[in-house]
CSV table of C-alpha atoms in Angstrom, one decimal:
chain,number,residue,atom,x,y,z
A,21,MET,CA,-10.5,-11.8,19.4
A,22,ALA,CA,-9.8,-9.0,21.8
A,23,ILE,CA,-12.9,-8.0,24.1
A,24,TRP,CA,-11.9,-4.5,24.0
A,25,THR,CA,-12.7,-2.0,26.8
A,26,LEU,CA,-13.0,1.4,26.6
A,27,HIS,CA,-9.6,3.5,28.1
A,28,GLY,CA,-10.5,5.9,30.2
A,29,ASP,CA,-13.5,8.4,29.4
A,30,GLY,CA,-13.0,6.9,26.0
A,31,LYS,CA,-11.9,10.6,24.3
A,32,THR,CA,-8.3,11.4,26.2
A,33,ILE,CA,-5.3,9.8,26.6
A,34,ALA,CA,-3.1,11.1,29.5
A,35,PRO,CA,0.4,11.8,29.5
A,36,GLY,CA,2.3,9.1,29.5
A,37,GLU,CA,-0.8,6.8,29.2
A,38,VAL,CA,-1.0,4.8,26.0
A,39,VAL,CA,-4.2,3.2,24.7
A,40,ALA,CA,-3.4,-1.3,24.5
A,41,PRO,CA,-3.8,-3.5,22.2
A,42,ASN,CA,-6.9,-4.8,24.1
A,43,GLU,CA,-8.1,-1.1,24.5
A,44,ARG,CA,-10.3,1.1,22.5
A,45,LEU,CA,-11.4,4.6,22.4
A,46,THR,CA,-14.9,5.7,21.6
A,47,TRP,CA,-16.1,3.6,18.2
A,48,GLY,CA,-15.7,7.5,16.0
A,49,ARG,CA,-12.5,7.8,17.2
A,50,THR,CA,-11.4,4.5,16.9
A,51,ILE,CA,-13.1,4.4,12.9
A,52,GLY,CA,-11.1,7.8,12.3
A,53,LEU,CA,-7.7,6.0,13.9
A,54,GLY,CA,-8.7,3.2,11.5
A,55,GLY,CA,-9.3,5.6,8.1
A,56,GLN,CA,-5.9,6.8,9.1
A,57,HIS,CA,-4.0,3.2,9.2
A,58,VAL,CA,-5.4,3.0,6.2
A,59,VAL,CA,-4.0,6.2,5.0
A,60,SER,CA,-0.6,5.2,6.2
A,61,MET,CA,-0.8,1.8,4.2
A,62,PHE,CA,-2.4,2.9,1.0
A,63,GLY,CA,0.6,4.4,-1.0
A,64,ALA,CA,3.0,1.0,-1.2
A,65,THR,CA,-0.5,-1.4,-1.1
A,66,PHE,CA,-1.7,-0.8,-4.1
A,67,VAL,CA,1.7,0.6,-6.0
A,68,PHE,CA,3.2,-2.9,-5.7
A,69,PRO,CA,0.1,-4.8,-7.0
A,70,ILE,CA,0.5,-2.6,-10.2
A,71,ILE,CA,4.2,-3.3,-10.4
A,72,MET,CA,3.7,-7.1,-9.9
A,73,GLY,CA,1.6,-6.5,-12.7
A,74,LEU,CA,-1.7,-7.6,-10.4
A,75,ASN,CA,-5.0,-5.9,-9.3
A,76,PRO,CA,-4.9,-2.9,-7.0
A,77,GLN,CA,-8.3,-2.7,-6.6
A,78,LEU,CA,-8.5,-6.7,-5.4
A,79,ALA,CA,-5.6,-6.2,-3.4
A,80,VAL,CA,-6.5,-3.3,-1.5
A,81,MET,CA,-9.9,-5.1,-0.9
A,82,LEU,CA,-8.0,-8.3,0.1
A,83,SER,CA,-5.5,-6.2,2.5
A,84,GLY,CA,-9.0,-5.1,4.8
A,85,PHE,CA,-9.8,-9.2,5.1
A,86,CYS,CA,-6.8,-10.3,5.9
A,87,THR,CA,-6.1,-7.9,8.5
A,88,LEU,CA,-9.1,-9.1,9.9
A,89,PHE,CA,-8.2,-12.8,10.0
A,90,PHE,CA,-4.7,-12.4,11.4
A,91,LEU,CA,-6.1,-10.2,14.3
A,92,LEU,CA,-8.1,-13.7,14.9
A,93,VAL,CA,-5.1,-15.7,14.6
A,94,VAL,CA,-3.1,-13.7,17.1
A,95,LYS,CA,-5.8,-13.4,19.5
A,96,GLY,CA,-6.2,-9.7,19.1
A,97,ARG,CA,-2.9,-9.3,20.7
A,98,ILE,CA,-0.4,-7.9,17.4
A,99,PRO,CA,-1.9,-4.8,16.3
A,100,SER,CA,-0.7,-4.8,12.7
A,101,TYR,CA,-1.9,-4.4,9.3
A,102,LEU,CA,-1.6,-6.9,6.4
A,103,GLY,CA,-0.5,-4.8,2.6
A,104,THR,CA,1.0,-5.5,-0.1
A,105,SER,CA,4.4,-7.6,0.6
A,106,ALA,CA,7.2,-6.5,-2.1
A,107,ALA,CA,9.3,-9.5,-1.1
A,108,PHE,CA,8.3,-11.5,-4.4
A,109,VAL,CA,8.5,-8.2,-6.6
A,110,GLY,CA,11.6,-9.8,-8.2
A,111,GLY,CA,10.5,-13.0,-8.2
A,112,ILE,CA,7.2,-12.1,-10.4
A,113,ALA,CA,9.7,-9.7,-11.9
A,114,ALA,CA,11.9,-13.2,-13.7
A,115,ILE,CA,7.9,-15.0,-14.4
A,116,HIS,CA,6.7,-12.0,-16.2
A,117,ALA,CA,10.3,-12.1,-18.2
A,118,GLN,CA,9.8,-15.7,-19.1
A,119,GLY,CA,6.0,-15.5,-20.3
A,120,GLY,CA,4.7,-16.0,-17.2
A,121,THR,CA,0.4,-16.0,-16.6
A,122,SER,CA,-0.9,-13.5,-14.0
A,123,ALA,CA,-1.9,-17.2,-12.7
A,124,GLU,CA,0.7,-18.4,-12.7
A,125,VAL,CA,2.4,-16.0,-10.9
A,126,THR,CA,-0.4,-15.9,-7.9
A,127,GLY,CA,-0.1,-19.6,-7.6
A,128,ALA,CA,4.0,-19.3,-7.1
A,129,ILE,CA,3.1,-17.3,-4.2
A,130,MET,CA,0.3,-18.7,-3.0
A,131,VAL,CA,3.3,-21.5,-2.5
A,132,SER,CA,5.1,-19.9,-0.6
A,133,GLY,CA,2.3,-18.4,2.0
A,134,LEU,CA,2.1,-22.3,2.7
A,135,VAL,CA,5.3,-23.2,3.2
A,136,LEU,CA,5.6,-19.6,5.3
A,137,ALA,CA,2.5,-20.9,7.2
A,138,ALA,CA,4.2,-24.2,7.9
A,139,ILE,CA,7.3,-22.4,9.3
A,140,GLY,CA,5.2,-20.4,11.7
A,141,VAL,CA,3.6,-23.6,13.2
A,142,ALA,CA,6.5,-25.0,13.3
A,143,ILE,CA,8.2,-22.1,15.3
A,144,HIS,CA,4.9,-21.9,17.2
A,145,PHE,CA,6.3,-25.6,18.5
A,146,LEU,CA,9.8,-25.2,18.5
A,147,GLY,CA,10.6,-21.6,19.4
A,148,GLY,CA,12.1,-18.7,17.5
A,149,SER,CA,15.5,-19.6,17.1
A,150,VAL,CA,15.0,-22.8,15.4
A,151,VAL,CA,14.9,-20.4,12.4
A,152,PHE,CA,17.4,-17.7,13.0
A,153,LYS,CA,19.9,-20.4,13.5
A,154,VAL,CA,19.0,-21.8,10.0
A,155,LEU,CA,18.7,-18.3,8.7
A,156,PRO,CA,21.5,-16.1,10.6
A,157,PRO,CA,21.4,-12.6,9.6
A,158,VAL,CA,24.3,-12.5,7.2
A,159,VAL,CA,22.4,-15.2,5.1
A,160,THR,CA,19.3,-13.0,6.1
A,161,GLY,CA,20.8,-10.0,4.9
A,162,ALA,CA,21.9,-11.4,1.4
A,163,VAL,CA,19.0,-12.0,0.7
A,164,VAL,CA,17.1,-9.4,1.3
A,165,MET,CA,19.6,-7.3,-0.7
A,166,LEU,CA,19.5,-9.7,-3.8
A,167,ILE,CA,15.9,-9.3,-3.5
A,168,GLY,CA,16.2,-5.6,-4.2
A,169,PHE,CA,19.2,-4.9,-6.6
A,170,ASN,CA,17.8,-7.7,-8.9
A,171,LEU,CA,14.9,-5.4,-10.0
A,172,ALA,CA,17.1,-2.4,-11.0
A,173,PRO,CA,16.9,-3.5,-14.6
A,174,VAL,CA,12.8,-3.5,-14.6
A,175,VAL,CA,12.9,0.1,-13.4
A,176,ALA,CA,15.7,0.3,-16.4
A,177,GLY,CA,14.2,-1.5,-18.6
A,178,THR,CA,10.1,-1.0,-17.9
A,179,TYR,CA,9.0,1.5,-16.2
A,180,TRP,CA,12.3,5.1,-16.7
A,181,PRO,CA,11.6,4.7,-20.4
A,182,GLN,CA,7.6,5.6,-20.6
A,183,ASP,CA,8.9,8.7,-19.6
A,184,GLN,CA,12.0,9.3,-17.8
A,185,TRP,CA,11.7,13.3,-17.1
A,186,VAL,CA,8.7,12.5,-14.8
A,187,ALA,CA,9.9,9.6,-13.2
A,188,LEU,CA,13.3,12.0,-12.4
A,189,ILE,CA,10.9,14.7,-10.9
A,190,VAL,CA,8.8,11.8,-8.7
A,191,MET,CA,12.6,10.7,-7.6
A,192,VAL,CA,13.1,13.6,-6.8
A,193,VAL,CA,10.1,14.5,-4.7
A,194,LEU,CA,9.8,10.8,-3.1
A,195,VAL,CA,13.5,11.4,-1.6
A,196,VAL,CA,12.9,15.0,-0.1
A,197,SER,CA,9.9,14.5,0.9
A,198,SER,CA,11.0,11.6,2.9
A,199,VAL,CA,13.4,13.5,4.3
A,200,VAL,CA,11.8,16.5,4.9
A,201,LEU,CA,8.8,15.8,5.8
A,202,ARG,CA,8.0,14.5,9.5
A,203,GLY,CA,5.6,12.4,11.4
A,204,PHE,CA,1.9,10.7,9.5
A,205,LEU,CA,3.0,12.8,6.6
A,206,GLY,CA,6.1,11.1,6.0
A,207,ARG,CA,5.5,7.8,6.4
A,208,VAL,CA,2.8,8.5,4.0
A,209,ALA,CA,5.7,10.2,1.4
A,210,ILE,CA,5.4,7.4,-1.3
A,211,PHE,CA,1.6,8.0,-1.6
A,212,LEU,CA,2.1,11.9,-1.7
A,213,SER,CA,4.6,11.5,-4.4
A,214,LEU,CA,2.2,8.9,-6.6
A,215,LEU,CA,-0.2,11.8,-5.9
A,216,PHE,CA,2.0,14.6,-7.4
A,217,GLY,CA,3.5,12.4,-10.6
A,218,TYR,CA,-0.3,11.5,-11.2
A,219,ALA,CA,-1.3,15.4,-11.1
A,220,LEU,CA,2.3,16.4,-13.1
A,221,SER,CA,0.9,14.5,-15.9
A,222,TRP,CA,-2.3,15.3,-15.9
A,223,VAL,CA,-0.9,18.8,-16.5
A,224,LEU,CA,2.0,17.7,-19.1
A,225,ASP,CA,-0.8,16.0,-21.0
A,226,LEU,CA,-3.2,19.2,-21.4
A,227,VAL,CA,0.2,21.3,-21.7
A,228,THR,CA,2.5,19.3,-24.1
A,229,GLY,CA,0.0,16.6,-25.4
A,230,PRO,CA,1.0,12.9,-26.0
A,231,ILE,CA,3.9,11.7,-25.7
A,232,THR,CA,6.1,9.6,-27.8
A,233,SER,CA,8.3,6.5,-25.5
A,234,TYR,CA,7.9,3.1,-24.8
A,235,ASP,CA,4.3,1.7,-23.8
A,236,ALA,CA,4.8,-1.6,-21.7
A,237,THR,CA,0.8,-2.5,-23.0
A,238,ALA,CA,1.8,-2.0,-26.0
A,239,GLY,CA,5.3,-3.7,-25.7
A,240,ALA,CA,6.4,-0.4,-27.9
A,241,VAL,CA,7.3,2.9,-28.6
A,242,THR,CA,4.2,4.5,-29.6
A,243,GLU,CA,2.5,8.1,-29.4
A,244,HIS,CA,0.3,8.2,-26.5
A,245,PHE,CA,-1.2,10.1,-23.0
A,246,ARG,CA,0.7,9.9,-20.0
A,247,VAL,CA,-3.1,9.3,-18.3
A,248,ASP,CA,-6.0,7.5,-19.7
A,249,TRP,CA,-9.0,7.3,-18.4
A,250,ASP,CA,-11.0,5.4,-20.6
A,251,GLY,CA,-11.3,2.6,-17.9
A,252,VAL,CA,-12.0,4.8,-15.2
A,253,ALA,CA,-15.4,6.4,-17.6
A,254,SER,CA,-16.4,2.9,-17.7
A,255,ALA,CA,-16.1,1.8,-14.5
A,256,SER,CA,-18.8,1.3,-12.2
A,257,TRP,CA,-19.1,2.8,-8.8
A,258,VAL,CA,-19.7,-0.1,-7.0
A,259,GLY,CA,-19.3,-3.4,-7.7
A,260,LEU,CA,-16.5,-6.4,-7.4
A,261,PRO,CA,-13.1,-6.5,-9.3
A,262,PRO,CA,-12.9,-7.9,-12.7
A,263,PHE,CA,-12.2,-11.2,-13.3
A,264,THR,CA,-9.2,-12.1,-15.0
A,265,ASP,CA,-9.2,-11.6,-18.9
A,266,GLU,CA,-5.4,-12.0,-20.5
A,267,ALA,CA,-5.8,-11.8,-24.1
A,268,ASN,CA,-8.0,-7.9,-23.3
A,269,GLY,CA,-4.9,-7.0,-20.9
A,270,ILE,CA,-8.0,-7.7,-18.0
A,271,VAL,CA,-5.8,-8.5,-14.6
A,272,GLY,CA,-8.3,-9.0,-11.7
A,273,ILE,CA,-10.1,-12.3,-9.9
A,274,HIS,CA,-8.8,-15.6,-11.2
A,275,ALA,CA,-7.7,-19.2,-9.8
A,276,PRO,CA,-3.7,-20.1,-9.5
A,277,SER,CA,-1.5,-22.2,-11.4
A,278,PHE,CA,1.4,-23.7,-10.5
A,279,SER,CA,5.0,-24.2,-12.6
A,280,LEU,CA,7.6,-25.9,-10.5
A,281,THR,CA,9.8,-23.0,-12.3
A,282,PHE,CA,8.1,-20.2,-11.7
A,283,ILE,CA,7.8,-21.7,-7.5
A,284,VAL,CA,11.6,-22.0,-7.1
A,285,LEU,CA,11.8,-18.1,-8.2
A,286,VAL,CA,9.6,-16.9,-5.6
A,287,LEU,CA,10.5,-18.7,-2.4
A,288,PRO,CA,13.7,-16.9,-1.6
A,289,GLY,CA,10.5,-14.2,-0.8
A,290,VAL,CA,10.1,-16.3,2.1
A,291,ILE,CA,12.9,-15.6,4.3
A,292,ALA,CA,12.3,-11.8,3.4
A,293,LEU,CA,8.7,-12.4,5.1
A,294,ILE,CA,10.3,-14.2,7.6
A,295,ALA,CA,12.9,-11.9,8.7
A,296,GLU,CA,10.0,-8.7,8.0
A,297,ASN,CA,7.4,-10.3,10.0
A,298,ALA,CA,9.9,-11.8,13.2
A,299,GLY,CA,11.2,-7.6,12.8
A,300,HIS,CA,7.8,-6.0,12.5
A,301,VAL,CA,6.8,-8.6,15.9
A,302,LYS,CA,9.5,-7.3,17.9
A,303,ALA,CA,9.0,-3.5,17.4
A,304,VAL,CA,5.4,-3.8,18.6
A,305,ALA,CA,6.6,-5.8,21.8
A,306,GLU,CA,9.1,-2.9,22.5
A,307,ILE,CA,6.5,0.1,22.1
A,308,THR,CA,3.5,-2.1,24.3
A,309,LYS,CA,6.1,-3.0,26.6
A,310,THR,CA,4.8,-6.8,26.5
A,311,ASP,CA,6.0,-10.1,26.0
A,312,LEU,CA,5.0,-11.1,22.1
A,313,ASP,CA,7.7,-13.6,21.4
A,314,PRO,CA,5.3,-16.9,22.2
A,315,MET,CA,3.0,-15.0,19.5
A,316,MET,CA,6.2,-15.3,16.9
A,317,GLY,CA,4.7,-18.3,15.1
A,318,ARG,CA,1.1,-17.7,15.1
A,319,ALA,CA,2.4,-14.1,13.3
A,320,LEU,CA,3.8,-15.8,10.9
A,321,ALA,CA,1.3,-18.7,9.9
A,322,ALA,CA,-1.5,-16.1,10.6
A,323,ASP,CA,0.4,-14.2,7.5
A,324,GLY,CA,1.5,-17.2,5.6
A,325,LEU,CA,-2.5,-18.2,5.6
A,326,ALA,CA,-3.4,-15.0,4.6
A,327,THR,CA,-1.0,-14.7,1.6
A,328,ALA,CA,-2.3,-18.3,0.3
A,329,MET,CA,-5.7,-16.7,0.8
A,330,ALA,CA,-5.2,-13.7,-0.8
A,331,THR,CA,-3.3,-15.0,-4.3
A,332,GLY,CA,-5.5,-17.9,-3.9
A,333,VAL,CA,-8.5,-15.9,-5.8
A,334,GLY,CA,-5.8,-13.6,-7.6
A,335,GLY,CA,-4.7,-11.0,-5.0
A,336,SER,CA,-1.4,-9.8,-3.9
A,337,PRO,CA,0.6,-11.6,-1.5
A,338,THR,CA,1.0,-9.7,2.4
A,339,THR,CA,3.2,-8.8,5.6
A,340,THR,CA,2.7,-6.6,8.2
A,341,TYR,CA,3.3,-3.0,7.3
A,342,ALA,CA,6.0,-1.1,9.4
A,343,GLU,CA,4.1,1.8,8.6
A,344,ASN,CA,1.0,1.7,10.9
A,345,ILE,CA,3.3,0.7,13.6
A,346,GLY,CA,5.0,4.4,12.8
A,347,VAL,CA,0.7,5.3,13.1
A,348,MET,CA,0.7,3.5,16.8
A,349,ALA,CA,3.8,5.3,17.9
A,350,ALA,CA,3.0,8.7,17.2
A,351,THR,CA,-0.9,8.4,18.4
A,352,LYS,CA,-0.2,6.6,21.5
A,353,VAL,CA,-3.2,4.1,20.4
A,354,TYR,CA,-2.3,0.8,19.8
A,355,SER,CA,-5.7,-0.8,20.1
A,356,THR,CA,-6.0,-3.8,17.7
A,357,ALA,CA,-9.6,-2.4,17.7
A,358,ALA,CA,-8.6,0.6,15.0
A,359,TYR,CA,-7.1,-2.3,12.9
A,360,ALA,CA,-10.2,-4.0,12.8
A,361,ALA,CA,-12.1,-1.1,11.6
A,362,ALA,CA,-9.0,-0.5,9.2
A,363,GLY,CA,-9.6,-3.8,7.7
A,364,VAL,CA,-13.2,-3.2,7.4
A,365,ILE,CA,-12.5,0.2,5.8
A,366,ALA,CA,-10.4,-1.0,3.2
A,367,MET,CA,-12.8,-4.0,2.6
A,368,LEU,CA,-15.3,-1.4,1.2
A,369,LEU,CA,-12.7,0.7,-0.9
A,370,GLY,CA,-12.5,-2.7,-2.4
A,371,PHE,CA,-16.2,-2.9,-3.4
A,372,SER,CA,-15.7,0.4,-5.7
A,373,PRO,CA,-14.6,-0.5,-9.8
A,374,LYS,CA,-14.0,3.6,-10.0
A,375,PHE,CA,-11.7,3.6,-7.9
A,376,GLY,CA,-10.0,0.4,-8.9
A,377,ALA,CA,-9.2,2.4,-12.1
A,378,VAL,CA,-8.1,5.5,-11.0
A,379,ILE,CA,-5.5,3.5,-9.5
A,380,SER,CA,-4.8,1.1,-12.5
A,381,ALA,CA,-4.3,4.5,-14.3
A,382,THR,CA,-1.8,5.3,-12.9
A,383,PRO,CA,0.9,6.4,-15.6
A,384,GLY,CA,4.5,4.3,-16.0
A,385,GLY,CA,6.7,7.1,-15.7
A,386,VAL,CA,5.4,7.9,-11.9
A,387,LEU,CA,5.8,4.4,-11.6
A,388,GLY,CA,9.5,4.8,-13.0
A,389,GLY,CA,10.2,7.6,-10.3
A,390,ILE,CA,9.1,5.3,-7.3
A,391,THR,CA,10.4,2.3,-8.1
A,392,VAL,CA,14.2,3.5,-8.6
A,393,VAL,CA,13.6,4.1,-4.5
A,394,LEU,CA,11.7,1.9,-3.4
A,395,TYR,CA,13.6,-1.0,-4.9
A,396,GLY,CA,16.9,0.9,-3.6
A,397,ILE,CA,15.2,0.3,-0.1
A,398,ILE,CA,14.5,-2.8,-0.5
A,399,GLY,CA,17.8,-3.9,-1.1
A,400,LEU,CA,20.0,-1.1,1.1
A,401,LEU,CA,17.5,-3.0,4.0
A,402,GLY,CA,19.5,-6.0,3.8
A,403,ALA,CA,22.7,-4.1,4.8
A,404,LYS,CA,20.9,-2.2,7.6
A,405,ILE,CA,20.4,-6.1,8.8
A,406,TRP,CA,24.0,-7.0,8.6
A,407,LYS,CA,24.7,-3.7,10.6
A,408,GLU,CA,22.3,-3.8,13.6
A,409,ASN,CA,23.3,-7.9,14.3
A,410,GLY,CA,27.2,-7.0,13.6
A,411,VAL,CA,27.9,-9.3,11.2
A,412,ASP,CA,31.7,-9.1,10.2
A,413,PHE,CA,32.7,-9.3,6.4
A,414,GLY,CA,36.6,-9.6,7.8
A,415,ASN,CA,35.5,-13.1,8.4
A,416,PRO,CA,35.8,-15.0,5.0
A,417,LEU,CA,32.8,-17.4,6.2
A,418,ASN,CA,30.7,-14.6,5.8
A,419,LEU,CA,32.4,-12.5,3.2
A,420,MET,CA,32.4,-14.9,0.2
A,421,PRO,CA,29.4,-17.1,0.1
A,422,VAL,CA,27.8,-13.7,0.0
A,423,ALA,CA,29.7,-12.3,-2.4
A,424,ALA,CA,28.8,-15.4,-4.7
A,425,GLY,CA,25.4,-14.9,-4.7
A,426,LEU,CA,25.0,-11.4,-4.4
A,427,ILE,CA,26.4,-11.5,-8.1
A,428,ILE,CA,24.7,-14.5,-9.4
A,429,ALA,CA,21.5,-12.6,-8.5
A,430,ILE,CA,21.9,-9.0,-9.5
A,431,GLY,CA,23.7,-10.2,-12.7
A,432,ASP,CA,20.5,-12.9,-13.2
A,433,THR,CA,23.2,-15.5,-13.9
A,434,SER,CA,21.2,-19.0,-14.9
A,435,LEU,CA,22.3,-22.6,-14.3
A,436,ARG,CA,19.9,-24.1,-17.0
A,437,PHE,CA,19.4,-28.5,-15.7
A,438,THR,CA,17.3,-29.6,-18.3
A,439,ASP,CA,15.5,-27.6,-21.3
A,440,THR,CA,12.0,-27.2,-19.2
A,441,PHE,CA,13.7,-26.2,-15.6
A,442,SER,CA,16.3,-23.8,-14.9
A,443,LEU,CA,17.3,-21.9,-11.4
A,444,SER,CA,18.8,-18.1,-12.0
A,445,GLY,CA,18.5,-14.9,-10.4
A,446,ILE,CA,17.2,-14.9,-7.2
A,447,ALA,CA,16.9,-17.6,-6.6
A,448,LEU,CA,20.0,-19.3,-7.6
A,449,GLY,CA,21.8,-16.5,-5.9
A,450,THR,CA,19.4,-17.4,-2.4
A,451,ILE,CA,20.4,-21.8,-2.8
A,452,VAL,CA,24.5,-20.5,-3.1
A,453,VAL,CA,24.3,-18.1,0.0
A,454,ILE,CA,22.2,-20.7,2.5
A,455,VAL,CA,24.3,-23.8,0.7
A,456,LEU,CA,27.4,-22.2,1.0
A,457,TYR,CA,27.8,-20.1,4.0
A,458,HIS,CA,26.4,-23.5,6.4
A,459,VAL,CA,28.6,-26.2,4.0
A,460,CYS,CA,31.6,-23.8,4.6
A,461,ARG,CA,30.8,-22.9,8.3
A,462,VAL,CA,30.9,-26.6,8.8
A,463,ILE,CA,34.2,-27.5,7.3
A,464,ALA,CA,35.7,-23.6,8.9
A,465,PRO,CA,38.5,-24.2,11.3
A,466,LYS,CA,36.4,-23.6,15.0
A,467,ASP,CA,38.6,-21.1,15.6
A,468,ASP,CA,37.5,-19.0,12.4
A,469,ALA,CA,33.6,-20.1,12.0
A,470,GLY,CA,32.3,-17.9,14.9
A,471,PRO,CA,29.3,-17.0,15.9
A,472,VAL,CA,26.3,-17.5,14.0
A,473,GLY,CA,25.6,-15.5,11.4
A,474,GLY,CA,29.0,-13.6,11.4
A,475,GLY,CA,28.7,-11.0,14.1
A,476,ASP,CA,29.7,-10.5,18.2
A,477,ASP,CA,25.9,-11.1,18.9
A,478,ALA,CA,24.7,-12.7,15.9
A,479,ASP,CA,22.6,-15.5,18.0
A,480,ARG,CA,20.0,-12.5,18.3
A,481,GLU,CA,17.2,-12.4,16.0
A,482,PRO,CA,17.6,-9.9,13.0
A,483,ASP,CA,16.7,-6.4,13.9
A,484,THR,CA,14.7,-6.1,10.4
A,485,ASP,CA,12.1,-3.8,8.9
A,486,PRO,CA,12.0,-5.1,5.3
A,487,ASP,CA,8.8,-3.1,4.6
A,488,GLY,CA,9.5,0.4,6.0
A,489,GLY,CA,12.4,2.1,6.0
A,490,ALA,CA,13.6,4.0,8.8
A,491,THR,CA,10.3,3.0,10.8
A,492,ARG,CA,12.0,1.8,13.2
A,493,GLU,CA,14.1,4.8,14.8
A,494,ARG,CA,10.2,6.7,14.2
A,495,VAL,CA,9.2,4.1,16.4
A,496,GLU,CA,11.7,5.1,19.0
A,497,GLN,CA,12.0,8.3,18.3
A,498,PRO,CA,8.0,9.2,17.2
A,499,ALA,CA,7.8,12.7,15.4
């Protein structure tokens, strides 16, 4: 870990100066900055566990632990926060659709985390160019896109029907606030929209009474209040997250179990994690003016091991968060001490079951408004990868494999091998894109194959940001 030295007097940052990763401000200011990082990551870190059917209190607690672990592995040189990853949402939705349990969900993600860790170790010794030859921008962009767009039926069938008007209003508020708000408020637009939707649902319960709509818990149309705080009232203020009791609808701490079918469903998420981690390390290197390429393998291995450890006790997958990169760009404080403080604060929040119960009571209509935007963002970030790497879709080598894989994934097409094993949706679409691309590249006439990835400059590493949307623009031009 870094031994942090005091920057100047520890109170002020002179014009043109920054607080480097191995520096810090006074501990009071450092803890305050850590709190700001917690707020910045908070919205996505607890929204995605709810969407994935996992415990949000446990996710927040483990995000703090995993952040501290990440800082240890990268020797304090990469200031990053490890929040909940959206890369596995599509695969998890498919697991739940096939009747999979929470233990099977975390078991499948745990294997993916170990695969990512192994890839990180390989990159550390072989160099980053190896993985980008196997997963060029045209392939990475396609996988990120199909993961996002495969989730459209989840919004339409699960979240939106629970309260369509609240979902519509929250969606509009999220879109408008993301565009209108600047600086820190813009980066926490998801969190602000969730608070707004939560309050709106509570007011509607008071004014109009119960709503008759689809209830995801009951799996049927029932009459119920939008906001149910029965669990909040009975939850204690201090304690561990609950242990999983699926018979009573409680998801919390649990051991993983493993199914080959479900493991295959979530493995494509590893590709998205490689892309977003690489993009985030590049972004941090750019704003800190340091060469972090030698640390790329460590960052990937740390994220993979953190995901494996978190899911080993029932938690959510992790990834480096672009939201926090934006906070650094705005404050000019890149100190890893602030992230260490953020990790400790998040762990303390995770020791409050009352806090976890409030999060878990988020109305389904509110999640409907948020997921319709978030899932779309994930999909469109695939197009962002293509654009930033100059992928040429006038070349059939790029166009045809991607076209086939996208339709298979979005339509949730399946290929059955036996009565107990089949490939479908994201898994099948990813395999089609990767295999067909490389097979076609080998057999294509040399003058048609073009550079790896299909763009004029596609040999470069993808410049991606799958968790943060427009954060790279905010990094380069902070509000």
